[in-house]
Amino acid sequence: MMPTIDDVEQYFQTVERLVSESLTAASLDLPHIREAINRLWVDITRYGPPFPEIHAGRLGPFELPAPPPPPPPPPKSLIEKTGDWLKDHSWIVSGLVLSTLGFGLLVGYRAVSAKHTFRRRIKLTTTVPEKRQVVVVLGSDHPLALPLILELERKGYIVIASVSSAEAVGPLEAKGHGFVRALVLDPNEPTTIPIFLRSLGSTLSRRFPISAAGDPYLPNPSHPLLHSVISFLTMPAPSTGCAPGPLEQVSLHDTYLPYLLATHVAPLQTLQALLPLLRADAQRTRACRSIIICLPAADARIGLPFASVHAMSAAANVRAADVLRREISAAQGMGRIRVVTVDVGAVGQAFDDITVPPTIDDWTPSEKATYGAALYALSETAKRRTPEDVSKFVDSIIGVVSSGTKTTGAGKAVYGIGVGLAYEKVKDWIRGNRFSIGAGAGTYTFASFLPTRLLDCLLGLPHILVGVRNDLLPSHLPANVTSPSADVAKTTSADISAPPDLRVPFTLPSQYPGKGTAVQPAKSESVGSDTESSSVESSWISLGPGESPP
């Protein structure tokens, strides 16, 4: 009998119910069965025999072929390769981008700067700039003064220069371009100092350039201001140069006093009169004012043998400048005034023009015997230095006058960035209020810091070496230098037969009034001094009328 559809469905429901109940009853122990099977498999794989390799047979014609390999990717384009390279080298790309950006900004800045510079040049050519800062140069007769005056005018300053004679006024003003005014100031004639000061005050109230048409003394709203004072009067000039000689032989009345009045008293007297004007103008503006005193390096730093006249005057000027600087720093309202001392070495051809050759023609025989060999040795061993270029000296002085803003190196730039002005400012600050310029000036500056005993030994080496050579080779002795013993004998007989007149009174000139009179020891060569007797016999005191010795 065939089962019906209902019987079949009932059968499947019964089987389904049985399977469901069996799985439900066995599900409680299912995790334990999984753990047991897992431990069994681990033990078999660790401790059991290895499984043999089972190679399944091939299916023959019923085997499916392996899938073909994927096709190769298409070649990358140039854009894709460039993108991949940029991703792999990101640091290089960043550097190139920044460099390109900086170069573009630099080119644009130069273009804009060149356009503004061209416009400024057009304005400068169409209009004459107004100059108000005045620089007073004392002692323009010095060979180094003329290049400095012309450069100061070119840098935009009004220059008032002093000359020693009226004949030098016209040629000096003709070399300028209307902003150089020459006034007469003879340091050997103190009476010209008040005249120079009156002329200076009148010049400061006139209009510039001096070649302009019309009344030069019309009221001008822009009054010129005194900016700087440069003194060359403190330098030895051809008119005031003295031949080298020992201090014993120097005539204090005829040689040293005129030189001291010309190189020390006259410059200081002029500075005394200019200080109130400089102080008043310094309070009107915030610009830094300066007083520059130029001195010979060898005389101001150490003082060479047989150069007592120059060395004593230079030492007095150095001390005066130091005292003036300290007084200005302690004063009220004068803090922006600098006092700068410049030690000048061999600069340009002026070094050879000023040098006076030594001469011993007017010496006494005893002085020739005592100092002749030493002076000869010093002059023979003195080597001519290679002078430094005048432009370096001029640039250094202008750096002090302008505080580094108008020097040659102030306009230098590195990759469009102006670093020259900062460098000049730092250099001016490092140099301070005293620096050296010229060949040999640095050597004398270094030697001034040596111990005195060591310095004296170094300065005495030429005399020692030449003395040794003369002892070994007498033929090298000069014609006017003889042995000391022979000259002593000649001097003794000469002094006994014709003793010199010692009582030559010493008085100050009428232009420099003083109290009392001083004493000038004349050149005396007494018998006692040459024969090791007491030097008291050759001393004397000038007695006034009506006085008697004690």
XYZ file of C-alpha atoms in Angstrom:
550
model
C 0.000 0.000 0.000
C 1.571 3.318 -1.079
C 1.968 6.066 1.639
C 0.141 9.204 1.064
C 1.577 12.722 0.983
C 0.334 13.382 4.487
C 2.162 10.336 5.790
C 5.419 11.524 4.191
C 5.105 14.998 5.692
C 4.366 13.545 9.113
C 7.468 11.370 8.799
C 9.718 14.304 8.010
C 8.308 16.278 10.936
C 9.016 13.323 13.246
C 12.628 13.060 11.979
C 13.115 16.793 12.322
C 11.822 16.767 15.888
C 14.107 13.854 16.780
C 17.199 15.548 15.341
C 16.367 18.817 17.083
C 15.930 17.146 20.467
C 19.151 15.147 20.023
C 21.195 18.252 19.169
C 19.685 20.139 22.081
C 20.632 17.379 24.503
C 24.188 17.060 23.100
C 24.914 20.830 22.897
C 25.744 20.952 26.614
C 28.816 18.736 26.136
C 29.849 20.215 22.738
C 32.681 22.547 24.089
C 34.292 19.651 25.907
C 34.220 17.557 22.752
C 35.954 20.407 20.856
C 38.684 20.650 23.466
C 39.255 16.893 23.472
C 39.505 16.779 19.680
C 41.921 19.769 19.747
C 44.207 18.088 22.371
C 44.109 14.854 20.422
C 45.223 16.621 17.258
C 48.025 18.438 19.076
C 49.332 15.235 20.635
C 49.217 13.381 17.316
C 51.099 16.135 15.459
C 53.732 16.457 18.231
C 54.339 12.846 19.306
C 52.736 10.742 16.566
C 54.278 9.484 13.330
C 54.516 11.920 10.434
C 51.701 11.951 7.954
C 52.588 10.485 4.562
C 52.401 12.770 1.578
C 49.201 12.140 -0.297
C 49.295 12.907 -3.960
C 45.901 13.104 -5.484
C 45.569 11.745 -8.939
C 44.947 13.995 -11.876
C 41.479 14.186 -13.290
C 42.636 13.829 -16.833
C 40.255 15.289 -19.342
C 37.967 16.413 -16.527
C 40.727 18.643 -14.961
C 40.090 22.367 -15.216
C 42.953 24.423 -16.767
C 44.809 26.937 -14.580
C 43.639 30.514 -14.902
C 45.818 32.640 -17.189
C 48.192 35.221 -15.498
C 46.873 38.734 -15.187
C 47.890 41.040 -17.989
C 50.835 43.443 -17.245
C 49.860 46.958 -16.143
C 49.975 49.590 -18.835
C 53.133 51.809 -18.891
C 52.960 54.974 -16.745
C 52.776 58.317 -18.384
C 55.275 61.173 -17.746
C 52.862 62.910 -15.406
C 52.420 59.756 -13.303
C 56.194 59.191 -13.146
C 56.718 62.831 -12.078
C 54.094 62.488 -9.362
C 55.722 59.326 -8.013
C 59.163 61.038 -7.974
C 57.765 64.040 -6.102
C 56.222 61.730 -3.482
C 59.478 59.839 -2.993
C 61.643 63.047 -2.725
C 59.478 65.403 -0.725
C 62.430 67.214 0.994
C 64.128 68.022 -2.288
C 60.871 69.311 -3.717
C 60.315 71.556 -0.680
C 63.831 73.027 -0.967
C 63.379 73.742 -4.672
C 60.058 75.446 -4.050
C 61.467 77.668 -1.304
C 64.544 78.567 -3.363
C 62.420 79.479 -6.363
C 60.141 81.586 -4.195
C 63.080 83.422 -2.584
C 64.759 84.076 -5.922
C 61.522 85.470 -7.305
C 61.093 87.800 -4.345
C 64.736 88.940 -4.698
C 64.316 89.713 -8.387
C 61.135 91.618 -7.694
C 62.753 93.574 -4.869
C 65.721 94.519 -7.057
C 63.407 95.686 -9.806
C 61.397 97.864 -7.420
C 64.550 99.158 -5.712
C 66.175 100.018 -9.044
C 63.058 101.930 -10.070
C 63.052 103.965 -6.826
C 66.801 104.566 -7.091
C 66.362 105.873 -10.619
C 63.616 108.206 -9.424
C 65.807 109.461 -6.575
C 68.650 110.116 -9.017
C 66.315 112.154 -11.193
C 65.285 114.220 -8.163
C 68.916 114.724 -7.160
C 69.803 115.978 -10.621
C 66.863 118.363 -10.770
C 67.103 119.765 -7.224
C 70.135 120.794 -5.172
C 70.046 119.100 -1.725
C 70.193 121.353 1.279
C 73.288 120.952 3.391
C 73.191 121.936 7.026
C 75.949 119.957 8.750
C 79.201 121.889 9.026
C 82.624 120.298 9.555
C 85.469 122.556 10.688
C 88.922 121.381 9.582
C 91.772 123.073 11.453
C 95.145 123.051 9.727
C 94.199 122.540 6.079
C 97.803 123.216 5.072
C 98.613 119.653 6.109
C 98.981 117.321 3.083
C 96.300 114.953 4.419
C 93.692 117.684 4.829
C 92.884 118.404 1.178
C 91.700 114.853 0.223
C 89.582 114.776 3.383
C 88.005 118.180 2.642
C 87.041 117.211 -0.893
C 85.578 113.879 0.241
C 83.600 115.552 3.040
C 82.072 117.943 0.521
C 81.220 115.042 -1.771
C 79.505 113.250 1.125
C 77.195 116.231 1.692
C 78.918 118.340 4.362
C 79.738 122.044 4.445
C 83.472 122.358 5.128
C 85.028 125.383 6.823
C 88.806 125.021 6.644
C 91.560 127.063 8.241
C 94.668 128.023 6.295
C 97.795 129.712 7.567
C 97.920 132.487 4.966
C 95.502 134.559 2.914
C 97.180 133.397 -0.301
C 95.925 129.839 0.285
C 92.237 130.837 0.578
C 91.489 131.202 -3.134
C 93.122 127.951 -4.370
C 91.412 125.885 -1.677
C 87.940 127.282 -2.351
C 88.462 126.866 -6.111
C 89.001 123.117 -5.655
C 85.578 122.735 -4.041
C 82.089 123.018 -5.513
C 80.728 125.915 -3.500
C 80.558 124.205 -0.107
C 84.176 124.772 0.997
C 84.996 127.983 2.839
C 88.594 128.830 3.768
C 89.457 131.138 6.688
C 92.847 132.342 7.859
C 94.232 130.866 11.089
C 97.993 130.954 11.525
C 98.983 128.796 14.534
C 102.272 130.682 14.764
C 100.353 133.966 15.187
C 97.925 133.707 18.126
C 96.381 137.061 17.202
C 94.685 135.409 14.207
C 92.585 133.104 16.441
C 89.956 135.765 17.422
C 89.767 136.871 13.778
C 89.195 133.273 12.711
C 86.423 132.825 15.271
C 84.625 135.986 14.150
C 84.896 134.897 10.533
C 83.577 131.458 11.488
C 80.490 132.928 13.145
C 79.848 135.066 10.085
C 80.266 132.065 7.781
C 77.750 130.004 9.763
C 75.117 132.692 9.170
C 75.509 132.846 5.384
C 73.921 130.795 2.611
C 75.652 128.014 0.713
C 76.942 127.376 -1.878
C 79.227 130.372 -1.768
C 78.935 130.769 -5.533
C 75.157 131.336 -5.364
C 73.883 134.645 -6.679
C 72.251 137.203 -4.444
C 72.841 138.370 -0.910
C 74.599 135.524 0.957
C 73.427 136.815 4.338
C 69.689 136.803 3.717
C 67.651 135.172 6.526
C 67.659 131.429 6.051
C 65.248 129.148 7.970
C 67.687 126.242 7.747
C 70.600 127.499 9.809
C 73.841 125.495 9.350
C 74.786 123.451 12.409
C 78.293 122.685 13.603
C 78.633 118.928 13.308
C 82.308 118.049 13.779
C 85.750 119.556 14.393
C 88.859 117.917 12.909
C 92.271 119.170 14.013
C 95.378 118.800 11.868
C 97.120 121.581 13.784
C 98.291 118.939 16.251
C 100.205 117.159 13.469
C 103.730 118.198 12.488
C 103.643 120.215 9.283
C 106.501 121.265 6.967
C 106.302 124.798 8.388
C 106.525 123.618 12.005
C 108.762 120.555 11.616
C 111.849 120.288 13.806
C 115.016 118.378 13.079
C 115.654 115.458 15.451
C 118.089 116.147 18.256
C 118.793 115.354 21.903
C 116.796 117.079 24.614
C 120.008 118.546 25.990
C 120.597 120.374 22.729
C 117.027 121.574 22.108
C 116.507 125.280 22.622
C 113.345 125.515 24.689
C 112.911 129.191 23.877
C 113.665 129.177 20.145
C 112.575 125.663 19.149
C 110.215 124.008 21.616
C 108.099 126.987 22.669
C 107.059 128.027 19.127
C 106.296 124.406 18.280
C 104.257 123.977 21.479
C 102.296 127.173 20.817
C 101.541 126.100 17.229
C 100.624 122.440 17.858
C 99.178 122.504 21.374
C 98.131 125.936 22.619
C 96.603 127.245 19.385
C 94.438 124.118 18.723
C 93.221 124.003 22.328
C 92.420 127.700 22.333
C 90.360 127.238 19.172
C 88.557 124.205 20.622
C 87.734 126.172 23.753
C 85.936 128.754 21.634
C 84.138 126.122 19.517
C 82.861 123.984 22.413
C 79.919 126.276 23.365
C 78.754 126.387 19.754
C 79.151 122.625 19.406
C 77.231 122.034 22.630
C 74.367 124.307 21.558
C 74.008 122.647 18.155
C 74.192 119.164 19.732
C 71.143 119.969 21.863
C 69.096 120.988 18.814
C 69.333 117.640 17.029
C 69.894 114.042 18.068
C 72.862 113.525 15.730
C 76.185 112.591 17.295
C 78.870 115.315 17.227
C 82.605 114.651 17.245
C 85.941 116.299 17.980
C 88.743 114.496 16.129
C 92.363 115.161 17.100
C 94.986 113.718 14.753
C 98.404 112.969 16.275
C 101.621 111.347 15.004
C 101.531 107.709 16.112
C 105.197 107.362 17.103
C 105.211 110.532 19.219
C 101.809 109.993 20.819
C 102.323 106.331 21.686
C 105.950 105.840 22.769
C 108.205 108.818 21.973
C 111.275 107.960 19.926
C 114.791 109.064 20.882
C 115.844 112.487 19.581
C 112.198 113.463 18.930
C 111.579 115.183 22.251
C 109.961 118.299 20.752
C 107.306 116.338 18.879
C 106.814 113.769 21.653
C 106.263 116.333 24.425
C 103.676 118.243 22.410
C 101.897 115.031 21.363
C 101.809 113.785 24.962
C 100.246 117.069 26.062
C 97.587 116.782 23.354
C 96.794 113.168 24.293
C 96.301 114.072 27.925
C 94.196 117.120 27.008
C 91.955 114.954 24.790
C 91.514 112.360 27.553
C 90.593 114.995 30.124
C 88.186 116.707 27.727
C 86.493 113.381 26.922
C 85.944 112.607 30.603
C 84.655 116.089 31.335
C 82.157 115.877 28.466
C 80.919 112.456 29.605
C 80.308 113.837 33.102
C 78.683 117.080 31.929
C 74.972 117.708 31.405
C 73.658 117.894 27.847
C 76.940 116.936 26.153
C 76.578 113.167 26.078
C 76.330 113.066 22.260
C 79.728 114.713 21.708
C 82.628 112.330 21.090
C 86.296 113.174 21.517
C 88.313 110.830 19.285
C 92.107 110.617 19.099
C 93.561 109.269 15.838
C 97.164 108.021 15.825
C 98.375 108.611 12.273
C 101.246 106.575 10.859
C 102.743 106.715 7.369
C 99.921 107.729 5.012
C 100.405 108.746 1.390
C 103.188 110.993 0.198
C 102.652 113.321 3.154
C 104.847 111.089 5.295
C 107.920 111.849 3.202
C 107.118 115.536 2.842
C 107.003 116.209 6.591
C 110.118 114.291 7.582
C 112.995 116.675 8.422
C 116.497 115.205 7.899
C 118.754 115.197 10.963
C 121.565 117.718 11.183
C 124.312 118.237 13.748
C 125.997 121.281 12.222
C 124.973 123.575 15.089
C 125.928 121.115 17.818
C 128.890 121.613 20.093
C 131.808 119.181 19.768
C 130.881 117.539 23.042
C 127.282 116.995 21.915
C 128.505 115.537 18.645
C 130.776 113.158 20.525
C 128.044 112.157 22.987
C 124.942 111.890 20.788
C 126.263 111.873 17.221
C 126.822 108.135 16.947
C 123.413 107.331 18.460
C 121.602 109.744 16.129
C 123.540 108.367 13.177
C 122.635 104.818 14.167
C 118.962 105.700 14.544
C 118.792 107.474 11.193
C 120.753 104.719 9.430
C 118.603 101.855 10.726
C 115.319 103.683 10.148
C 113.624 102.018 7.192
C 111.132 103.789 4.996
C 107.740 102.211 5.453
C 105.373 101.730 2.564
C 102.776 104.455 3.169
C 99.153 103.469 3.379
C 96.678 104.745 0.840
C 95.157 108.142 1.629
C 91.665 106.821 0.844
C 91.763 104.515 3.867
C 92.650 107.409 6.141
C 89.892 109.574 4.656
C 87.334 106.760 4.959
C 88.247 106.191 8.619
C 87.822 109.873 9.486
C 84.505 110.074 7.634
C 83.386 106.970 9.524
C 83.850 108.858 12.802
C 82.197 112.040 11.488
C 79.128 110.229 10.119
C 79.043 107.441 12.744
C 79.635 104.908 9.960
C 76.697 105.929 7.751
C 78.668 107.545 4.893
C 81.713 105.328 4.563
C 82.612 103.320 1.489
C 81.488 100.026 3.028
C 78.172 101.330 4.392
C 76.344 100.584 1.129
C 77.513 96.992 0.712
C 74.846 94.299 0.485
C 74.827 90.508 0.497
C 72.051 88.963 -1.646
C 70.179 92.229 -1.553
C 70.413 92.572 2.231
C 72.262 95.679 3.419
C 74.870 94.537 5.935
C 77.454 97.255 5.313
C 75.912 99.810 7.662
C 75.668 97.295 10.507
C 79.298 96.316 9.951
C 80.440 99.954 10.013
C 78.480 100.590 13.205
C 80.064 97.590 14.911
C 83.550 98.578 13.669
C 83.108 102.128 14.952
C 81.985 100.792 18.341
C 84.945 98.390 18.580
C 87.518 101.063 17.667
C 86.246 103.305 20.425
C 87.579 106.799 21.032
C 91.177 106.110 20.005
C 92.428 104.120 17.047
C 95.425 103.933 14.726
C 95.594 104.357 10.965
C 98.582 104.243 8.644
C 101.689 102.128 8.215
C 103.518 101.568 11.510
C 100.748 102.993 13.693
C 99.639 99.556 14.849
C 103.224 98.611 15.708
C 103.669 101.690 17.888
C 100.306 101.027 19.542
C 101.366 97.483 20.424
C 104.771 98.665 21.640
C 103.153 101.191 23.983
C 101.737 98.305 26.048
C 105.141 96.683 26.594
C 106.999 97.106 29.896
C 109.166 100.211 29.966
C 112.400 98.304 30.472
C 111.716 96.007 27.523
C 110.666 98.920 25.315
C 113.829 100.867 26.141
C 115.943 97.839 25.238
C 114.185 97.459 21.904
C 114.614 101.138 21.047
C 118.319 100.970 21.990
C 119.097 98.014 19.726
C 119.980 100.125 16.645
C 122.589 102.102 18.574
C 124.106 98.937 20.050
C 124.290 97.125 16.720
C 125.749 100.075 14.847
C 128.216 100.674 17.683
C 129.450 97.091 17.444
C 129.800 97.437 13.701
C 131.711 100.715 14.017
C 134.093 99.155 16.539
C 134.820 96.301 14.168
C 134.756 98.394 10.977
C 135.808 101.976 11.745
C 135.532 102.903 8.073
C 131.706 103.019 8.453
C 131.832 106.006 10.808
C 130.281 109.141 9.273
C 132.468 112.160 8.586
C 130.851 114.308 11.271
C 131.002 111.637 14.033
C 134.369 111.160 15.698
C 135.609 109.397 18.775
C 134.371 110.777 22.105
C 137.838 111.149 23.634
C 139.108 113.436 20.895
C 136.038 115.613 21.005
C 136.212 115.884 24.780
C 139.717 117.276 24.558
C 138.704 119.734 21.840
C 135.641 120.780 23.794
C 137.642 121.366 26.961
C 140.068 123.735 25.287
C 137.296 125.488 23.380
C 135.152 125.992 26.472
C 138.084 127.382 28.481
C 138.977 129.886 25.778
C 135.441 131.066 24.946
C 132.770 130.265 27.533
C 129.233 130.818 26.292
C 126.907 133.455 27.617
C 124.454 131.629 29.799
C 122.165 134.359 31.042
C 119.568 134.458 28.262
C 116.239 135.297 29.895
C 113.144 133.345 28.836
C 109.807 135.129 28.637
C 106.444 134.244 27.115
C 105.253 136.232 24.102
C 102.835 139.071 24.688
C 99.987 137.103 23.073
C 100.111 134.541 25.909
C 100.294 136.633 29.115
C 101.720 134.885 32.117
C 102.995 135.595 35.577
C 106.728 135.956 36.037
C 109.532 134.759 33.796
C 111.025 131.357 33.246
C 114.582 130.247 32.787
C 116.103 128.914 29.562
C 119.284 126.849 29.956
C 121.467 127.665 26.983
C 123.817 125.207 25.316
C 126.671 125.078 27.767
C 129.613 122.748 27.708
C 131.568 123.494 30.864
C 134.941 122.075 31.671
C 133.671 120.465 34.840
C 130.927 118.501 33.070
C 133.365 117.071 30.515
C 135.982 116.098 33.111
C 133.572 114.308 35.474
C 133.194 117.321 37.757
C 129.972 118.359 39.412
C 127.205 119.598 37.144
C 126.374 122.316 39.671
C 129.142 124.479 38.224
C 127.262 124.767 34.915
C 123.873 125.589 36.444
C 122.679 129.171 36.861
C 119.683 131.199 37.941
C 118.649 134.418 36.255
C 118.482 137.077 38.944
C 116.330 140.150 38.669
C 117.643 143.669 39.123
C 118.657 144.476 42.631
C 118.922 140.813 43.699
C 122.067 139.141 44.908
C 122.919 135.482 45.260
C 122.542 134.008 48.755
